[in-house]
Amino acid sequence: MTPQEWWKELVYATFSSAGVHPKELDSNFDQLYNALYNRFTTAAAYSIFPDVVSTLEELKTRGFKMGVITNSDERVAKVVKNLKLDKYFDFVLASADVGYEKPDKVIFDRALKIAGDVSAENALHVGDDLNKDYFGAAYAGWHSVLLARSKLSYEDFSPAMVEDTSVPLHRPRCLMSLHDLYPYISTLCDKNKKRT
């Protein structure tokens, strides 16, 4: 199934389950679907968190190579461009183009190759999904950080939250804001200097 077909099924099912009668939906569906599908490639469909641009600016200025790894379709590159964030990233890697989704190691390995054969121990992944992002990257040998913007103070990590329990678990490293990302990277660099 192509990404367009997958989205078409999802949009149709959403309207059907919301109670729209098939007769009404079928007559207008193609126009409705195309409008929705195209809108979600534009900047108008998204907003950028206040900590994003300043963090990307800082990391780019400091010479970090950065990329986007997403479990989405090929439109993500266009979205990144339309949001004027493409100048910060060296690549955008969509799972639809790779044939594998996070947490599969293959997509993380492909990102390392695209980044110039960077070794996994020199890579850091920042994401907001515990299993796909945090543990996916960790199992692929990367450093990993969970961006937990909406985490409430009483929420905590539980091993029951992890889908794949075949690998020993550790408490996720969490950031509440991207403003904390460079200080965290600095601690990783300090640890590496002490080892050598």
XYZ file of N, CA and C in Angstrom:
588
model
N 0.843 -1.177 0.000
C 0.000 0.000 0.000
C 0.890 1.244 0.000
N 0.589 2.182 -0.874
C 1.355 3.428 -0.917
C 0.941 4.319 0.250
N 1.776 5.302 0.605
C 1.374 6.231 1.670
C 0.050 6.931 1.360
N -0.159 7.299 0.093
C -1.408 7.963 -0.272
C -2.612 7.053 -0.038
N -2.473 5.787 -0.398
C -3.568 4.829 -0.179
C -3.830 4.631 1.310
N -2.744 4.557 2.094
C -2.894 4.384 3.542
C -3.633 5.572 4.147
N -3.200 6.784 3.780
C -3.862 7.981 4.301
C -5.311 8.063 3.827
N -5.557 7.665 2.597
C -6.923 7.700 2.059
C -7.834 6.795 2.894
N -7.348 5.601 3.199
C -8.133 4.683 4.045
C -8.378 5.277 5.433
N -7.342 5.873 6.005
C -7.466 6.457 7.344
C -8.470 7.599 7.353
N -8.375 8.497 6.384
C -9.298 9.637 6.322
C -10.729 9.148 6.129
N -10.926 8.181 5.242
C -12.265 7.645 5.002
C -12.822 7.010 6.279
N -12.011 6.191 6.936
C -12.446 5.519 8.169
C -12.764 6.531 9.265
N -11.989 7.612 9.336
C -12.225 8.643 10.354
C -13.590 9.295 10.154
N -13.880 9.691 8.926
C -15.180 10.321 8.662
C -16.324 9.336 8.838
N -16.121 8.086 8.426
C -17.162 7.056 8.600
C -17.462 6.824 10.071
N -16.405 6.687 10.881
C -16.625 6.425 12.301
C -17.166 7.651 13.032
N -17.023 8.829 12.424
C -17.609 10.043 13.010
C -19.088 10.169 12.652
N -19.598 9.231 11.840
C -21.020 9.208 11.540
C -21.417 9.785 10.192
N -20.456 10.112 9.340
C -20.793 10.628 8.015
C -21.275 9.456 7.166
N -22.449 9.600 6.596
C -23.058 8.540 5.791
C -22.242 8.346 4.502
N -22.022 7.075 4.102
C -21.223 6.810 2.898
C -21.706 7.548 1.643
N -23.025 7.721 1.485
C -23.531 8.427 0.302
C -23.013 9.863 0.259
N -23.049 10.534 1.408
C -22.551 11.907 1.475
C -21.031 11.951 1.325
N -20.373 11.008 1.955
C -18.917 10.986 1.948
C -18.364 10.651 0.564
N -18.933 9.650 -0.086
C -18.415 9.188 -1.377
C -18.457 10.270 -2.446
N -19.490 11.059 -2.460
C -19.638 12.061 -3.520
C -18.628 13.204 -3.390
N -18.135 13.448 -2.190
C -17.196 14.558 -1.975
C -15.819 14.107 -1.501
N -15.629 12.793 -1.407
C -14.437 12.313 -0.722
C -13.128 12.696 -1.407
N -13.036 12.523 -2.720
C -11.766 12.817 -3.398
C -11.345 14.263 -3.200
N -12.282 15.181 -3.310
C -11.967 16.598 -3.109
C -11.540 16.857 -1.662
N -12.269 16.262 -0.714
C -11.955 16.410 0.710
C -10.581 15.817 1.026
N -10.350 14.602 0.552
C -9.071 13.931 0.816
C -7.903 14.730 0.250
N -8.011 15.149 -1.000
C -6.919 15.903 -1.629
C -6.629 17.197 -0.884
N -7.671 17.875 -0.418
C -7.473 19.117 0.342
C -6.736 18.833 1.646
N -7.137 17.771 2.362
C -6.478 17.416 3.625
C -5.041 16.953 3.391
N -4.850 16.085 2.416
C -3.529 15.533 2.144
C -2.543 16.646 1.791
N -2.987 17.569 0.949
C -2.117 18.673 0.538
C -1.893 19.677 1.659
N -2.917 19.930 2.470
C -2.764 20.887 3.563
C -1.659 20.458 4.527
N -1.565 19.155 4.759
C -0.577 18.668 5.717
C 0.834 18.562 5.133
N 1.056 19.212 4.001
C 2.420 19.417 3.517
C 2.805 20.893 3.661
N 1.865 21.722 4.081
C 2.119 23.155 4.186
C 2.451 23.555 5.619
N 3.040 24.726 5.752
C 3.367 25.252 7.079
C 2.100 25.609 7.854
N 1.016 25.884 7.159
C -0.231 26.288 7.821
C -0.802 25.193 8.724
N -0.448 23.950 8.473
C -1.006 22.838 9.248
C -0.225 22.555 10.526
N 0.888 23.247 10.742
C 1.754 22.951 11.871
C 2.165 24.228 12.592
N 2.600 24.050 13.827
C 3.241 25.157 14.547
C 4.524 24.611 15.171
N 5.487 25.490 15.329
C 6.800 25.099 15.842
C 6.880 25.476 17.315
N 7.314 24.544 18.146
C 7.500 24.841 19.567
C 8.530 25.956 19.714
N 8.371 26.805 20.735
C 9.256 27.961 20.894
C 10.738 27.631 21.093
N 11.059 26.425 21.538
C 12.456 26.076 21.789
C 13.169 25.458 20.586
N 12.457 25.254 19.493
C 13.021 24.524 18.360
C 14.063 25.336 17.589
N 13.685 26.501 17.094
C 14.584 27.254 16.211
C 15.867 27.665 16.932
N 15.748 28.167 18.145
C 16.951 28.602 18.865
C 17.890 27.417 19.138
N 17.331 26.260 19.432
C 18.160 25.072 19.670
C 18.832 24.619 18.380
N 18.080 24.575 17.298
C 18.667 24.180 16.016
C 19.750 25.163 15.587
N 19.513 26.446 15.811
C 20.519 27.484 15.485
C 21.811 27.212 16.255
N 21.668 26.966 17.555
C 22.847 26.737 18.387
C 23.615 25.500 17.933
N 22.910 24.418 17.693
C 23.573 23.175 17.298
C 24.237 23.310 15.928
N 23.569 23.979 15.002
C 24.140 24.184 13.667
C 25.388 25.059 13.755
N 25.311 26.127 14.556
C 26.453 27.025 14.742
C 27.642 26.275 15.330
N 27.376 25.314 16.194
C 28.449 24.548 16.831
C 28.956 23.405 15.947
N 28.378 23.286 14.754
C 28.902 22.328 13.782
C 28.340 20.921 13.840
N 27.251 20.718 14.543
C 26.663 19.380 14.609
C 25.975 19.045 13.290
N 26.130 17.808 12.871
C 25.411 17.292 11.706
C 24.061 16.808 12.223
N 22.969 17.244 11.574
C 21.637 16.899 12.079
C 20.749 16.363 10.967
N 19.879 15.466 11.349
C 18.931 14.894 10.406
C 17.615 14.590 11.089
N 16.626 14.310 10.274
C 15.294 13.929 10.751
C 15.075 12.477 10.358
N 14.674 11.666 11.327
C 14.282 10.279 11.069
C 12.830 10.174 11.503
N 11.949 9.821 10.580
C 10.534 9.830 10.905
C 9.806 8.591 10.395
N 8.850 8.130 11.180
C 7.976 7.037 10.759
C 6.802 7.619 9.976
N 7.113 8.233 8.885
C 6.080 8.890 8.099
C 6.392 8.727 6.616
N 5.642 9.481 5.816
C 5.824 9.365 4.374
C 6.743 10.460 3.845
N 6.919 10.433 2.536
C 7.876 11.328 1.891
C 7.527 12.807 1.990
N 6.321 13.142 2.428
C 5.933 14.557 2.548
C 6.684 15.280 3.657
N 7.304 14.548 4.575
C 7.989 15.183 5.703
C 9.080 16.135 5.224
N 9.821 15.754 4.198
C 10.866 16.649 3.677
C 10.257 17.964 3.207
N 9.099 17.889 2.572
C 8.421 19.100 2.111
C 7.909 19.927 3.292
N 7.415 19.260 4.322
C 6.942 19.959 5.524
C 8.105 20.693 6.190
N 9.232 20.008 6.346
C 10.420 20.625 6.958
C 10.834 21.851 6.156
N 10.806 21.740 4.836
C 11.161 22.872 3.970
C 10.150 24.004 4.121
N 8.867 23.679 4.106
C 7.828 24.714 4.211
C 7.837 25.416 5.561
N 8.323 24.732 6.588
C 8.458 25.351 7.909
C 9.774 26.128 8.038
N 10.552 26.131 6.946
C 11.854 26.827 6.896
C 12.846 26.264 7.923
N 12.765 24.958 8.128
C 13.690 24.279 9.035
C 14.738 23.485 8.269
N 14.591 23.376 6.969
C 15.497 22.551 6.169
C 16.946 23.030 6.212
N 17.158 24.313 6.465
C 18.535 24.839 6.500
C 19.337 24.282 7.683
N 18.639 23.702 8.662
C 19.328 23.147 9.830
C 19.700 21.684 9.652
N 19.003 20.999 8.751
C 19.171 19.554 8.649
C 19.964 19.149 7.420
N 20.818 18.155 7.613
C 21.611 17.613 6.521
C 20.833 16.574 5.714
N 19.816 15.989 6.327
C 18.983 15.013 5.618
C 17.653 14.841 6.343
N 16.672 14.339 5.583
C 15.375 13.933 6.134
C 15.152 12.513 5.645
N 14.970 11.593 6.582
C 14.819 10.177 6.262
C 13.446 9.695 6.730
N 12.587 9.391 5.770
C 11.234 8.909 6.082
C 11.184 7.394 5.968
N 10.477 6.775 6.889
C 10.371 5.312 6.889
C 9.771 4.794 5.590
N 8.891 5.571 4.968
C 8.291 5.151 3.698
C 9.347 4.988 2.612
N 10.435 5.746 2.706
C 11.514 5.646 1.725
C 12.487 4.501 2.040
N 12.570 4.125 3.309
C 13.511 3.094 3.742
C 12.884 1.700 3.707
N 11.580 1.649 3.997
C 10.909 0.359 4.077
C 10.928 -0.238 5.474
N 11.451 0.520 6.435
C 11.490 0.102 7.842
C 11.128 1.298 8.704
N 10.462 1.037 9.806
C 10.088 2.089 10.751
C 10.894 1.950 12.032
N 11.046 3.079 12.738
C 11.581 3.007 14.098
C 10.601 2.162 14.906
N 11.034 1.256 15.719
C 12.340 1.099 16.343
C 13.307 0.175 15.604
N 13.015 -0.222 14.371
C 13.900 -1.142 13.662
C 15.286 -0.523 13.474
N 16.296 -1.297 13.757
C 17.685 -0.840 13.667
C 18.058 -0.388 12.253
N 17.418 -0.959 11.244
C 17.750 -0.650 9.852
C 17.629 0.841 9.556
N 16.574 1.486 10.053
C 16.393 2.911 9.757
C 17.451 3.767 10.463
N 17.849 3.364 11.660
C 18.907 4.081 12.367
C 20.251 3.895 11.654
N 20.516 2.676 11.197
C 21.755 2.418 10.455
C 21.788 3.205 9.149
N 20.656 3.307 8.473
C 20.599 4.075 7.223
C 20.909 5.546 7.497
N 20.409 6.072 8.592
C 20.685 7.473 8.947
C 22.181 7.689 9.170
N 22.825 6.739 9.839
C 24.278 6.850 10.077
C 25.045 6.880 8.755
N 24.608 6.060 7.819
C 25.259 6.001 6.502
C 25.084 7.328 5.771
N 23.859 7.850 5.756
C 23.576 9.119 5.078
C 24.365 10.262 5.711
N 24.547 10.188 7.017
C 25.268 11.250 7.739
C 26.772 11.200 7.478
N 27.228 10.234 6.701
C 28.651 10.153 6.392
C 29.355 9.045 7.134
N 28.656 7.925 7.316
C 29.208 6.773 8.027
C 29.630 7.121 9.452
N 28.769 7.859 10.126
C 28.977 8.182 11.542
C 28.794 6.898 12.343
N 29.584 6.703 13.380
C 29.411 5.507 14.213
C 28.250 5.741 15.191
N 27.569 4.668 15.537
C 26.403 4.766 16.425
C 26.759 5.392 17.764
N 27.950 5.099 18.287
C 28.314 5.661 19.599
C 28.564 7.166 19.544
N 28.642 7.725 18.339
C 28.784 9.177 18.177
C 27.490 9.841 17.739
N 26.395 9.099 17.807
C 25.097 9.625 17.372
C 24.154 9.758 18.559
N 23.305 10.758 18.482
C 22.284 11.001 19.512
C 20.941 11.149 18.827
N 19.944 10.445 19.328
C 18.590 10.562 18.803
C 17.708 11.213 19.853
N 16.933 12.208 19.438
C 15.974 12.878 20.309
C 14.586 12.591 19.752
N 13.707 12.051 20.568
C 12.359 11.745 20.105
C 11.381 11.753 21.253
N 10.093 11.648 20.913
C 9.066 11.748 21.948
C 8.300 10.442 22.196
N 8.702 9.359 21.554
C 8.052 8.068 21.762
C 9.019 7.138 22.485
N 8.596 6.608 23.606
C 9.466 5.794 24.450
C 10.032 4.587 23.705
N 9.179 3.827 23.036
C 9.632 2.603 22.381
C 10.292 2.865 21.032
N 9.608 3.618 20.177
C 10.112 3.804 18.814
C 11.339 4.699 18.777
N 11.325 5.763 19.532
C 12.428 6.715 19.502
C 13.513 6.369 20.515
N 13.147 6.399 21.788
C 14.163 6.257 22.831
C 14.830 4.878 22.801
N 14.031 3.829 23.011
C 14.622 2.498 23.067
C 15.032 1.997 21.684
N 14.346 2.429 20.627
C 14.773 2.065 19.274
C 16.195 2.520 19.016
N 16.475 3.780 19.325
C 17.824 4.325 19.132
C 18.823 3.652 20.074
N 18.428 3.459 21.318
C 19.330 2.834 22.295
C 19.700 1.417 21.861
N 18.726 0.644 21.387
C 19.005 -0.720 20.931
C 19.881 -0.718 19.681
N 19.850 0.380 18.906
C 20.690 0.496 17.708
C 22.093 0.983 18.060
N 22.347 1.210 19.356
C 23.670 1.613 19.808
C 23.887 3.109 19.921
N 22.840 3.879 19.687
C 22.931 5.334 19.756
C 22.765 5.816 21.195
N 23.223 7.035 21.454
C 22.782 7.749 22.652
C 21.342 8.151 22.363
N 20.555 8.279 23.406
C 19.139 8.545 23.183
C 18.581 9.423 24.291
N 17.686 10.321 23.891
C 17.015 11.210 24.845
C 15.533 11.232 24.508
N 14.712 11.156 25.537
C 13.266 11.239 25.360
C 12.831 12.675 25.616
N 12.242 13.306 24.619
C 11.701 14.658 24.782
C 10.290 14.508 25.331
N 10.131 14.840 26.600
C 8.868 14.615 27.311
C 8.229 15.954 27.652
N 7.864 16.712 26.625
C 7.302 18.055 26.822
C 6.076 18.067 27.729
N 5.213 17.084 27.522
C 3.931 17.109 28.237
C 3.912 16.188 29.452
N 5.044 15.682 29.837
C 5.091 14.778 30.983
C 4.742 15.528 32.267
N 3.835 14.976 33.023
C 3.426 15.591 34.278
C 4.382 15.168 35.387
N 4.459 15.955 36.436
C 5.437 15.713 37.495
C 5.264 14.359 38.173
N 4.044 13.838 38.228
C 3.832 12.570 38.905
C 4.040 11.362 37.981
N 4.231 11.588 36.683
C 4.448 10.480 35.764
C 5.886 10.000 35.892
N 6.063 8.716 35.764
C 7.407 8.172 35.874
C 7.534 7.001 34.914
N 8.744 6.582 34.693
C 9.008 5.447 33.819
C 8.684 4.147 34.537
N 8.043 3.259 33.815
C 7.773 1.929 34.327
C 8.177 0.921 33.256
N 8.838 -0.169 33.623
C 9.184 -1.184 32.629
C 7.959 -1.697 31.863
N 6.783 -1.608 32.452
C 5.568 -2.059 31.779
C 5.242 -1.192 30.569
N 5.831 -0.003 30.476
C 5.576 0.904 29.357
C 6.342 0.474 28.101
N 7.283 -0.434 28.231
C 8.144 -0.810 27.125
C 7.590 -2.054 26.442
N 7.467 -1.986 25.108
C 6.920 -3.107 24.347
C 7.905 -4.270 24.263
N 9.179 -3.992 23.982
C 10.176 -5.038 23.808
C 10.965 -5.201 25.106
N 10.686 -6.268 25.820
C 11.360 -6.481 27.106
C 12.501 -7.481 26.979
N 12.920 -7.795 25.754
C 13.994 -8.768 25.565
C 15.370 -8.174 25.844
N 15.456 -6.852 25.894
C 16.728 -6.176 26.138
C 16.675 -5.544 27.518
N 17.766 -5.618 28.290
C 17.762 -5.003 29.618
C 17.381 -3.519 29.549
N 16.565 -3.102 30.486
C 16.046 -1.735 30.483
C 16.846 -0.826 31.394
N 16.784 0.433 31.101
C 17.322 1.460 31.975
C 16.344 2.630 31.966
N 16.428 3.442 32.964
C 15.539 4.595 33.058
C 15.870 5.569 31.935
N 14.882 5.979 31.146
C 15.155 6.901 30.035
C 15.697 8.237 30.514
N 16.597 8.787 29.734
C 17.060 10.152 29.967
C 16.035 11.067 29.325
N 15.449 11.949 30.112
C 14.363 12.804 29.630
C 14.753 14.272 29.656
N 14.285 14.992 28.646
C 14.375 16.449 28.607
C 12.959 16.985 28.503
N 12.690 18.081 29.196
C 11.375 18.711 29.113
C 11.346 19.779 28.017
N 12.524 20.230 27.606
C 12.632 21.287 26.608
C 13.897 21.065 25.792
N 13.856 21.469 24.530
C 15.053 21.378 23.707
C 16.138 22.335 24.168
N 15.776 23.343 24.958
C 16.791 24.246 25.504
C 17.807 23.487 26.362
N 17.426 22.323 26.855
C 18.325 21.518 27.682
C 19.186 20.561 26.851
N 19.007 20.567 25.527
C 19.698 19.591 24.694
C 21.201 19.833 24.620
N 21.635 21.040 24.322
C 23.078 21.265 24.218
C 23.788 21.017 25.550
N 23.253 21.483 26.687
C 23.913 21.127 27.954
C 24.040 19.610 28.145
N 23.018 18.852 27.710
C 23.096 17.392 27.811
C 24.193 16.854 26.887
N 24.262 17.360 25.666
C 25.301 16.929 24.727
C 26.680 17.228 25.306
N 26.824 18.356 25.971
C 28.099 18.721 26.585
C 28.528 17.699 27.621
N 27.576 17.173 28.393
C 27.920 16.148 29.385
C 28.389 14.870 28.699
N 27.776 14.535 27.558
C 28.221 13.352 26.805
C 29.641 13.545 26.300
N 29.919 14.741 25.784
C 31.274 15.037 25.282
C 32.289 14.986 26.413
N 31.925 15.502 27.590
C 32.833 15.465 28.748
C 33.138 14.023 29.156
N 32.116 13.172 29.143
C 32.319 11.752 29.494
C 33.260 11.089 28.511
N 33.091 11.400 27.206
C 33.960 10.802 26.188
C 35.400 11.256 26.331
N 35.615 12.537 26.709
C 36.976 13.046 26.901
C 37.658 12.337 28.077
N 36.879 12.053 29.138
C 37.456 11.386 30.306
C 37.861 9.949 29.990
N 37.162 9.306 29.035
C 37.474 7.931 28.675
C 38.753 7.836 27.852
N 39.093 8.901 27.112
C 40.273 8.821 26.231
C 41.504 9.398 26.886
